[in-house]
Amino acid sequence: MSEDRLIDVNKVLSKKAKGKKVPGFLVSLIKRFIHQDFLNSIIAKSGDGVDFCTDTIRELNVQLTVRGLENVPDDGTLYTFASNHPLGGVDGVALASIVGQKFGDVRLLVNDFLMFIKPLAPLCVPINVQGSQSRNLPQMIDGAFGSHKQMIIFPAGLCSRKIDGVIQDRAWTKTFIVKSKESKRAIVPVHFIGRNSNRFYRVARLCTILKLKTNLAMFLLPDEFYKARNSKFTVIFGKPIPAETFDNSRTPLEWASVVRKTVYEL
């Protein structure tokens, strides 16, 4: 197996720090915190793309209860699977496995950090949630939605937070509505039932209170991924909503809110 396939914190930090030297003790600390050896042990046993996602769910011993997938026929229709984002890691891998096994190749709009997981990268359209976007991001998104691959998107962008005492997504953005209309894709509402640790929500809350520009909670997600071992989650698929439903009676942002509400009612 090629070493280039494995996660290398040194290379990731070097690229993100734009060549600036990162102290060795910090590199070692991050390797332990993200469970680099554990993740690489999964990569070493896994395939690529959808196979990697399926293998990862198996290696994590995650049990998925899937409901309503029969609502989504495999008849050549192109879909946008729009899901809430409670976990920030396992939920994306699980959906790619479920959808990919039924429909074939998929594409996900994801945090660009996931591009460093080489077996997952072919499925990803990277979004930089912390800094400036790639200049060709609009073209990449158009290319993904214009392809014959099924799209998976988490319209909240960030994973769920505890809001008003309830773990839920923030307001959804409109991109999936606009692009699904343009590409004539039906939208499938997906409710992924799960949660992260209390520590994650405390850190996320602290970031909000202190008005920090850096999303520190995001750096806890590899540890949340590790903690999801031996867990059980439920995934509920709603009935596809035809693209023509999203007419001018509402703005794209209002339609996004409607679909979000539909997801939580599943």
PDB file of C-alpha atoms in Angstrom:
ATOM      1  CA  MET A   1       0.000   0.000   0.000  1.00  0.00           C
ATOM      2  CA  SER A   2       1.302   3.465  -0.904  1.00  0.00           C
ATOM      3  CA  GLU A   3       2.312   5.652   2.048  1.00  0.00           C
ATOM      4  CA  ASP A   4       0.721   8.590   0.198  1.00  0.00           C
ATOM      5  CA  ARG A   5      -2.663   7.030   0.947  1.00  0.00           C
ATOM      6  CA  LEU A   6      -2.262   7.413   4.707  1.00  0.00           C
ATOM      7  CA  ILE A   7      -2.999  10.487   6.813  1.00  0.00           C
ATOM      8  CA  ASP A   8       0.167  12.432   7.617  1.00  0.00           C
ATOM      9  CA  VAL A   9      -0.363  15.265  10.100  1.00  0.00           C
ATOM     10  CA  ASN A  10       3.041  16.730   9.234  1.00  0.00           C
ATOM     11  CA  LYS A  11       2.036  17.177   5.594  1.00  0.00           C
ATOM     12  CA  VAL A  12      -1.421  18.492   6.465  1.00  0.00           C
ATOM     13  CA  LEU A  13      -0.055  21.116   8.857  1.00  0.00           C
ATOM     14  CA  SER A  14       2.675  22.100   6.441  1.00  0.00           C
ATOM     15  CA  LYS A  15       0.145  22.711   3.701  1.00  0.00           C
ATOM     16  CA  LYS A  16      -2.321  24.543   5.950  1.00  0.00           C
ATOM     17  CA  ALA A  17       0.471  26.605   7.539  1.00  0.00           C
ATOM     18  CA  LYS A  18       1.796  27.427   4.060  1.00  0.00           C
ATOM     19  CA  GLY A  19       5.275  26.072   4.752  1.00  0.00           C
ATOM     20  CA  LYS A  20       5.739  27.585   8.214  1.00  0.00           C
ATOM     21  CA  LYS A  21       7.425  25.223  10.673  1.00  0.00           C
ATOM     22  CA  VAL A  22       5.094  23.690  13.262  1.00  0.00           C
ATOM     23  CA  PRO A  23       6.692  22.692  16.613  1.00  0.00           C
ATOM     24  CA  GLY A  24       7.288  18.944  16.922  1.00  0.00           C
ATOM     25  CA  PHE A  25       5.478  18.627  20.246  1.00  0.00           C
ATOM     26  CA  LEU A  26       2.384  20.173  18.672  1.00  0.00           C
ATOM     27  CA  VAL A  27       2.524  17.741  15.749  1.00  0.00           C
ATOM     28  CA  SER A  28       2.739  14.785  18.169  1.00  0.00           C
ATOM     29  CA  LEU A  29      -0.131  16.144  20.235  1.00  0.00           C
ATOM     30  CA  ILE A  30      -2.349  16.555  17.180  1.00  0.00           C
ATOM     31  CA  LYS A  31      -1.494  13.061  15.932  1.00  0.00           C
ATOM     32  CA  ARG A  32      -2.742  11.607  19.223  1.00  0.00           C
ATOM     33  CA  PHE A  33      -5.750  13.892  19.397  1.00  0.00           C
ATOM     34  CA  ILE A  34      -7.020  13.027  15.906  1.00  0.00           C
ATOM     35  CA  HIS A  35      -6.167   9.338  16.395  1.00  0.00           C
ATOM     36  CA  GLN A  36      -3.936   9.270  13.324  1.00  0.00           C
ATOM     37  CA  ASP A  37      -2.798   5.669  13.873  1.00  0.00           C
ATOM     38  CA  PHE A  38      -6.385   4.468  14.335  1.00  0.00           C
ATOM     39  CA  LEU A  39      -7.579   6.235  11.191  1.00  0.00           C
ATOM     40  CA  ASN A  40      -4.643   4.895   9.198  1.00  0.00           C
ATOM     41  CA  SER A  41      -5.399   1.371  10.397  1.00  0.00           C
ATOM     42  CA  ILE A  42      -8.865   1.749   8.835  1.00  0.00           C
ATOM     43  CA  ILE A  43      -7.447   3.202   5.623  1.00  0.00           C
ATOM     44  CA  ALA A  44      -5.010   0.315   5.363  1.00  0.00           C
ATOM     45  CA  LYS A  45      -7.888  -2.184   5.383  1.00  0.00           C
ATOM     46  CA  SER A  46     -10.279  -0.253   3.156  1.00  0.00           C
ATOM     47  CA  GLY A  47     -10.979   0.371  -0.499  1.00  0.00           C
ATOM     48  CA  ASP A  48     -11.579   3.741  -2.157  1.00  0.00           C
ATOM     49  CA  GLY A  49     -14.625   5.932  -2.646  1.00  0.00           C
ATOM     50  CA  VAL A  50     -17.919   4.317  -1.654  1.00  0.00           C
ATOM     51  CA  ASP A  51     -16.090   1.108  -0.712  1.00  0.00           C
ATOM     52  CA  PHE A  52     -13.975   3.093   1.742  1.00  0.00           C
ATOM     53  CA  CYS A  53     -17.119   4.504   3.369  1.00  0.00           C
ATOM     54  CA  THR A  54     -18.718   1.074   3.670  1.00  0.00           C
ATOM     55  CA  ASP A  55     -15.503  -0.457   5.019  1.00  0.00           C
ATOM     56  CA  THR A  56     -15.123   2.375   7.532  1.00  0.00           C
ATOM     57  CA  ILE A  57     -18.617   1.880   8.931  1.00  0.00           C
ATOM     58  CA  ARG A  58     -17.816  -1.808   9.332  1.00  0.00           C
ATOM     59  CA  GLU A  59     -14.456  -1.158  10.995  1.00  0.00           C
ATOM     60  CA  LEU A  60     -16.076   1.316  13.412  1.00  0.00           C
ATOM     61  CA  ASN A  61     -18.696  -1.318  14.203  1.00  0.00           C
ATOM     62  CA  VAL A  62     -21.391   1.306  13.638  1.00  0.00           C
ATOM     63  CA  GLN A  63     -24.896  -0.120  13.298  1.00  0.00           C
ATOM     64  CA  LEU A  64     -27.212   1.779  10.968  1.00  0.00           C
ATOM     65  CA  THR A  65     -30.981   1.451  10.974  1.00  0.00           C
ATOM     66  CA  VAL A  66     -32.135   2.708   7.569  1.00  0.00           C
ATOM     67  CA  ARG A  67     -35.776   3.624   6.982  1.00  0.00           C
ATOM     68  CA  GLY A  68     -37.584   4.939   3.925  1.00  0.00           C
ATOM     69  CA  LEU A  69     -34.901   4.222   1.325  1.00  0.00           C
ATOM     70  CA  GLU A  70     -37.611   2.427  -0.635  1.00  0.00           C
ATOM     71  CA  ASN A  71     -39.114   5.917  -1.102  1.00  0.00           C
ATOM     72  CA  VAL A  72     -36.252   6.738  -3.468  1.00  0.00           C
ATOM     73  CA  PRO A  73     -36.432   4.648  -6.661  1.00  0.00           C
ATOM     74  CA  ASP A  74     -33.309   3.768  -8.608  1.00  0.00           C
ATOM     75  CA  ASP A  75     -34.859   4.632 -11.962  1.00  0.00           C
ATOM     76  CA  GLY A  76     -32.256   6.972 -13.393  1.00  0.00           C
ATOM     77  CA  THR A  77     -33.543  10.047 -11.555  1.00  0.00           C
ATOM     78  CA  LEU A  78     -30.860  12.384 -10.293  1.00  0.00           C
ATOM     79  CA  TYR A  79     -31.203  13.333  -6.629  1.00  0.00           C
ATOM     80  CA  THR A  80     -29.819  15.770  -4.105  1.00  0.00           C
ATOM     81  CA  PHE A  81     -29.847  14.083  -0.703  1.00  0.00           C
ATOM     82  CA  ALA A  82     -30.175  16.971   1.765  1.00  0.00           C
ATOM     83  CA  SER A  83     -29.456  15.942   5.336  1.00  0.00           C
ATOM     84  CA  ASN A  84     -29.084  17.428   8.775  1.00  0.00           C
ATOM     85  CA  HIS A  85     -25.519  17.158  10.068  1.00  0.00           C
ATOM     86  CA  PRO A  86     -25.460  15.963  13.695  1.00  0.00           C
ATOM     87  CA  LEU A  87     -22.032  14.304  13.782  1.00  0.00           C
ATOM     88  CA  GLY A  88     -19.708  16.058  11.351  1.00  0.00           C
ATOM     89  CA  GLY A  89     -17.987  12.882  10.171  1.00  0.00           C
ATOM     90  CA  VAL A  90     -19.631   9.502  10.573  1.00  0.00           C
ATOM     91  CA  ASP A  91     -22.914  10.855   9.178  1.00  0.00           C
ATOM     92  CA  GLY A  92     -21.235  11.811   5.890  1.00  0.00           C
ATOM     93  CA  VAL A  93     -19.416   8.498   5.578  1.00  0.00           C
ATOM     94  CA  ALA A  94     -22.596   6.568   6.422  1.00  0.00           C
ATOM     95  CA  LEU A  95     -24.734   8.437   3.882  1.00  0.00           C
ATOM     96  CA  ALA A  96     -22.116   7.980   1.171  1.00  0.00           C
ATOM     97  CA  SER A  97     -22.128   4.246   1.926  1.00  0.00           C
ATOM     98  CA  ILE A  98     -25.920   3.901   1.968  1.00  0.00           C
ATOM     99  CA  VAL A  99     -26.579   6.024  -1.115  1.00  0.00           C
ATOM    100  CA  GLY A 100     -23.518   4.742  -2.964  1.00  0.00           C
ATOM    101  CA  GLN A 101     -24.429   1.097  -2.462  1.00  0.00           C
ATOM    102  CA  LYS A 102     -27.875   1.657  -3.989  1.00  0.00           C
ATOM    103  CA  PHE A 103     -27.161   4.238  -6.677  1.00  0.00           C
ATOM    104  CA  GLY A 104     -23.463   3.906  -7.480  1.00  0.00           C
ATOM    105  CA  ASP A 105     -21.033   6.816  -7.421  1.00  0.00           C
ATOM    106  CA  VAL A 106     -21.866   9.885  -5.290  1.00  0.00           C
ATOM    107  CA  ARG A 107     -20.473  13.340  -4.613  1.00  0.00           C
ATOM    108  CA  LEU A 108     -20.435  15.164  -1.282  1.00  0.00           C
ATOM    109  CA  LEU A 109     -19.904  18.852  -0.519  1.00  0.00           C
ATOM    110  CA  VAL A 110     -17.594  18.654   2.507  1.00  0.00           C
ATOM    111  CA  ASN A 111     -15.084  20.451   4.712  1.00  0.00           C
ATOM    112  CA  ASP A 112     -11.840  20.648   2.748  1.00  0.00           C
ATOM    113  CA  PHE A 113      -9.918  18.968   5.597  1.00  0.00           C
ATOM    114  CA  LEU A 114     -11.488  15.693   4.464  1.00  0.00           C
ATOM    115  CA  MET A 115      -9.502  15.912   1.234  1.00  0.00           C
ATOM    116  CA  PHE A 116      -6.520  14.726   3.264  1.00  0.00           C
ATOM    117  CA  ILE A 117      -8.273  11.353   3.648  1.00  0.00           C
ATOM    118  CA  LYS A 118      -7.114  10.112   0.258  1.00  0.00           C
ATOM    119  CA  PRO A 119      -9.573   7.184  -0.174  1.00  0.00           C
ATOM    120  CA  LEU A 120     -12.465   9.585   0.490  1.00  0.00           C
ATOM    121  CA  ALA A 121     -11.202  12.478  -1.623  1.00  0.00           C
ATOM    122  CA  PRO A 122     -12.580  11.225  -5.001  1.00  0.00           C
ATOM    123  CA  LEU A 123     -16.118  11.626  -3.640  1.00  0.00           C
ATOM    124  CA  CYS A 124     -15.608  15.143  -2.305  1.00  0.00           C
ATOM    125  CA  VAL A 125     -16.189  18.690  -3.471  1.00  0.00           C
ATOM    126  CA  PRO A 126     -14.123  20.619  -0.882  1.00  0.00           C
ATOM    127  CA  ILE A 127     -15.498  23.654   0.938  1.00  0.00           C
ATOM    128  CA  ASN A 128     -13.130  25.762   3.051  1.00  0.00           C
ATOM    129  CA  VAL A 129     -15.217  26.641   6.116  1.00  0.00           C
ATOM    130  CA  GLN A 130     -12.395  28.572   7.812  1.00  0.00           C
ATOM    131  CA  GLY A 131     -10.873  30.712   5.093  1.00  0.00           C
ATOM    132  CA  SER A 132     -11.075  31.850   1.497  1.00  0.00           C
ATOM    133  CA  GLN A 133     -12.534  29.510  -1.078  1.00  0.00           C
ATOM    134  CA  SER A 134     -10.754  28.131  -4.100  1.00  0.00           C
ATOM    135  CA  ARG A 135     -11.338  30.317  -7.141  1.00  0.00           C
ATOM    136  CA  ASN A 136     -12.701  27.360  -9.081  1.00  0.00           C
ATOM    137  CA  LEU A 137     -15.177  26.300  -6.356  1.00  0.00           C
ATOM    138  CA  PRO A 138     -18.238  27.545  -8.313  1.00  0.00           C
ATOM    139  CA  GLN A 139     -17.100  25.519 -11.323  1.00  0.00           C
ATOM    140  CA  MET A 140     -16.533  22.430  -9.145  1.00  0.00           C
ATOM    141  CA  ILE A 141     -20.012  22.728  -7.635  1.00  0.00           C
ATOM    142  CA  ASP A 142     -21.586  23.252 -11.060  1.00  0.00           C
ATOM    143  CA  GLY A 143     -19.655  20.264 -12.377  1.00  0.00           C
ATOM    144  CA  ALA A 144     -20.832  18.022  -9.526  1.00  0.00           C
ATOM    145  CA  PHE A 145     -24.494  19.012  -9.842  1.00  0.00           C
ATOM    146  CA  GLY A 146     -24.256  18.789 -13.628  1.00  0.00           C
ATOM    147  CA  SER A 147     -22.884  15.244 -13.479  1.00  0.00           C
ATOM    148  CA  HIS A 148     -24.808  11.971 -13.454  1.00  0.00           C
ATOM    149  CA  LYS A 149     -23.773  11.249  -9.881  1.00  0.00           C
ATOM    150  CA  GLN A 150     -26.067  11.478  -6.883  1.00  0.00           C
ATOM    151  CA  MET A 151     -25.332  14.492  -4.665  1.00  0.00           C
ATOM    152  CA  ILE A 152     -25.163  14.463  -0.862  1.00  0.00           C
ATOM    153  CA  ILE A 153     -25.162  17.801   0.909  1.00  0.00           C
ATOM    154  CA  PHE A 154     -25.390  19.135   4.449  1.00  0.00           C
ATOM    155  CA  PRO A 155     -26.949  22.551   3.823  1.00  0.00           C
ATOM    156  CA  ALA A 156     -26.154  23.866   7.318  1.00  0.00           C
ATOM    157  CA  GLY A 157     -22.460  23.818   6.401  1.00  0.00           C
ATOM    158  CA  LEU A 158     -21.406  23.200   9.997  1.00  0.00           C
ATOM    159  CA  CYS A 159     -22.482  20.212  12.057  1.00  0.00           C
ATOM    160  CA  SER A 160     -25.355  20.627  14.499  1.00  0.00           C
ATOM    161  CA  ARG A 161     -25.141  22.737  17.645  1.00  0.00           C
ATOM    162  CA  LYS A 162     -27.228  22.877  20.793  1.00  0.00           C
ATOM    163  CA  ILE A 163     -29.664  25.702  20.067  1.00  0.00           C
ATOM    164  CA  ASP A 164     -32.376  26.615  22.583  1.00  0.00           C
ATOM    165  CA  GLY A 165     -31.532  23.430  24.431  1.00  0.00           C
ATOM    166  CA  VAL A 166     -32.078  21.238  21.340  1.00  0.00           C
ATOM    167  CA  ILE A 167     -29.373  19.668  19.157  1.00  0.00           C
ATOM    168  CA  GLN A 168     -30.159  20.921  15.674  1.00  0.00           C
ATOM    169  CA  ASP A 169     -28.692  22.464  12.536  1.00  0.00           C
ATOM    170  CA  ARG A 170     -28.318  26.166  12.091  1.00  0.00           C
ATOM    171  CA  ALA A 171     -30.333  27.754   9.289  1.00  0.00           C
ATOM    172  CA  TRP A 172     -29.757  26.027   5.949  1.00  0.00           C
ATOM    173  CA  THR A 173     -28.166  27.830   3.035  1.00  0.00           C
ATOM    174  CA  LYS A 174     -29.851  28.039  -0.350  1.00  0.00           C
ATOM    175  CA  THR A 175     -27.186  26.512  -2.625  1.00  0.00           C
ATOM    176  CA  PHE A 176     -28.764  23.050  -2.761  1.00  0.00           C
ATOM    177  CA  ILE A 177     -32.105  24.552  -3.796  1.00  0.00           C
ATOM    178  CA  VAL A 178     -30.614  26.723  -6.528  1.00  0.00           C
ATOM    179  CA  LYS A 179     -28.345  24.025  -7.950  1.00  0.00           C
ATOM    180  CA  SER A 180     -30.964  21.289  -7.751  1.00  0.00           C
ATOM    181  CA  LYS A 181     -33.391  23.455  -9.731  1.00  0.00           C
ATOM    182  CA  GLU A 182     -30.736  24.234 -12.327  1.00  0.00           C
ATOM    183  CA  SER A 183     -29.816  20.565 -12.752  1.00  0.00           C
ATOM    184  CA  LYS A 184     -33.448  19.351 -12.441  1.00  0.00           C
ATOM    185  CA  ARG A 185     -32.634  17.143  -9.460  1.00  0.00           C
ATOM    186  CA  ALA A 186     -35.300  15.973  -7.049  1.00  0.00           C
ATOM    187  CA  ILE A 187     -34.392  16.710  -3.445  1.00  0.00           C
ATOM    188  CA  VAL A 188     -34.530  13.858  -0.946  1.00  0.00           C
ATOM    189  CA  PRO A 189     -34.903  15.008   2.692  1.00  0.00           C
ATOM    190  CA  VAL A 190     -32.765  12.893   5.041  1.00  0.00           C
ATOM    191  CA  HIS A 191     -32.929  12.843   8.832  1.00  0.00           C
ATOM    192  CA  PHE A 192     -29.815  11.412  10.456  1.00  0.00           C
ATOM    193  CA  ILE A 193     -30.485  10.768  14.153  1.00  0.00           C
ATOM    194  CA  GLY A 194     -27.397  11.061  16.341  1.00  0.00           C
ATOM    195  CA  ARG A 195     -25.365  13.430  18.506  1.00  0.00           C
ATOM    196  CA  ASN A 196     -21.836  14.307  19.548  1.00  0.00           C
ATOM    197  CA  SER A 197     -20.452  14.455  23.090  1.00  0.00           C
ATOM    198  CA  ASN A 198     -21.421  17.123  25.611  1.00  0.00           C
ATOM    199  CA  ARG A 199     -17.852  18.439  25.422  1.00  0.00           C
ATOM    200  CA  PHE A 200     -18.330  19.240  21.740  1.00  0.00           C
ATOM    201  CA  TYR A 201     -21.425  21.334  22.418  1.00  0.00           C
ATOM    202  CA  ARG A 202     -19.774  23.133  25.340  1.00  0.00           C
ATOM    203  CA  VAL A 203     -16.811  24.141  23.173  1.00  0.00           C
ATOM    204  CA  ALA A 204     -19.105  25.202  20.321  1.00  0.00           C
ATOM    205  CA  ARG A 205     -21.129  27.300  22.760  1.00  0.00           C
ATOM    206  CA  LEU A 206     -17.983  28.893  24.157  1.00  0.00           C
ATOM    207  CA  CYS A 207     -16.864  29.851  20.648  1.00  0.00           C
ATOM    208  CA  THR A 208     -20.212  31.578  20.121  1.00  0.00           C
ATOM    209  CA  ILE A 209     -20.082  33.421  23.453  1.00  0.00           C
ATOM    210  CA  LEU A 210     -16.505  34.619  22.852  1.00  0.00           C
ATOM    211  CA  LYS A 211     -17.301  35.421  19.201  1.00  0.00           C
ATOM    212  CA  LEU A 212     -14.219  33.534  18.040  1.00  0.00           C
ATOM    213  CA  LYS A 213     -13.525  33.591  14.324  1.00  0.00           C
ATOM    214  CA  THR A 214     -11.861  30.166  14.493  1.00  0.00           C
ATOM    215  CA  ASN A 215     -14.292  27.278  14.791  1.00  0.00           C
ATOM    216  CA  LEU A 216     -12.481  25.410  17.577  1.00  0.00           C
ATOM    217  CA  ALA A 217     -15.267  22.827  17.821  1.00  0.00           C
ATOM    218  CA  MET A 218     -14.359  21.653  14.324  1.00  0.00           C
ATOM    219  CA  PHE A 219     -11.006  20.396  15.608  1.00  0.00           C
ATOM    220  CA  LEU A 220     -12.820  18.070  18.004  1.00  0.00           C
ATOM    221  CA  LEU A 221     -14.523  16.200  15.164  1.00  0.00           C
ATOM    222  CA  PRO A 222     -11.789  13.555  14.630  1.00  0.00           C
ATOM    223  CA  ASP A 223     -12.132  12.647  18.307  1.00  0.00           C
ATOM    224  CA  GLU A 224     -15.931  12.544  17.929  1.00  0.00           C
ATOM    225  CA  PHE A 225     -15.414  10.229  14.951  1.00  0.00           C
ATOM    226  CA  TYR A 226     -13.300   7.942  17.138  1.00  0.00           C
ATOM    227  CA  LYS A 227     -15.892   8.017  19.926  1.00  0.00           C
ATOM    228  CA  ALA A 228     -18.608   6.896  17.490  1.00  0.00           C
ATOM    229  CA  ARG A 229     -17.207   3.350  17.521  1.00  0.00           C
ATOM    230  CA  ASN A 230     -19.801   0.704  18.430  1.00  0.00           C
ATOM    231  CA  SER A 231     -22.636   3.249  18.168  1.00  0.00           C
ATOM    232  CA  LYS A 232     -26.111   2.886  16.692  1.00  0.00           C
ATOM    233  CA  PHE A 233     -27.693   5.504  14.437  1.00  0.00           C
ATOM    234  CA  THR A 234     -30.959   5.790  12.530  1.00  0.00           C
ATOM    235  CA  VAL A 235     -31.196   7.284   9.032  1.00  0.00           C
ATOM    236  CA  ILE A 236     -34.619   8.182   7.633  1.00  0.00           C
ATOM    237  CA  PHE A 237     -35.170   8.983   3.950  1.00  0.00           C
ATOM    238  CA  GLY A 238     -38.210  11.002   2.958  1.00  0.00           C
ATOM    239  CA  LYS A 239     -39.957  10.994  -0.400  1.00  0.00           C
ATOM    240  CA  PRO A 240     -38.194  12.877  -3.233  1.00  0.00           C
ATOM    241  CA  ILE A 241     -39.416  16.425  -3.805  1.00  0.00           C
ATOM    242  CA  PRO A 242     -39.469  17.217  -7.569  1.00  0.00           C
ATOM    243  CA  ALA A 243     -37.312  20.149  -8.667  1.00  0.00           C
ATOM    244  CA  GLU A 244     -40.325  21.978 -10.104  1.00  0.00           C
ATOM    245  CA  THR A 245     -41.782  22.215  -6.581  1.00  0.00           C
ATOM    246  CA  PHE A 246     -39.291  24.959  -5.793  1.00  0.00           C
ATOM    247  CA  ASP A 247     -41.016  27.699  -7.758  1.00  0.00           C
ATOM    248  CA  ASN A 248     -41.016  31.464  -7.329  1.00  0.00           C
ATOM    249  CA  SER A 249     -43.710  31.429  -4.647  1.00  0.00           C
ATOM    250  CA  ARG A 250     -40.828  31.407  -2.146  1.00  0.00           C
ATOM    251  CA  THR A 251     -37.207  32.527  -2.266  1.00  0.00           C
ATOM    252  CA  PRO A 252     -34.528  29.809  -2.434  1.00  0.00           C
ATOM    253  CA  LEU A 253     -33.651  30.570   1.190  1.00  0.00           C
ATOM    254  CA  GLU A 254     -37.278  30.123   2.219  1.00  0.00           C
ATOM    255  CA  TRP A 255     -37.453  26.826   0.323  1.00  0.00           C
ATOM    256  CA  ALA A 256     -34.293  25.714   2.133  1.00  0.00           C
ATOM    257  CA  SER A 257     -36.065  26.389   5.427  1.00  0.00           C
ATOM    258  CA  VAL A 258     -39.062  24.362   4.248  1.00  0.00           C
ATOM    259  CA  VAL A 259     -36.876  21.359   3.419  1.00  0.00           C
ATOM    260  CA  ARG A 260     -35.049  21.681   6.740  1.00  0.00           C
ATOM    261  CA  LYS A 261     -38.389  21.578   8.553  1.00  0.00           C
ATOM    262  CA  THR A 262     -39.399  18.534   6.504  1.00  0.00           C
ATOM    263  CA  VAL A 263     -36.213  16.736   7.535  1.00  0.00           C
ATOM    264  CA  TYR A 264     -36.853  17.208  11.238  1.00  0.00           C
ATOM    265  CA  GLU A 265     -40.422  16.016  10.838  1.00  0.00           C
ATOM    266  CA  LEU A 266     -39.334  12.656   9.402  1.00  0.00           C
TER     267      LEU A 266
END
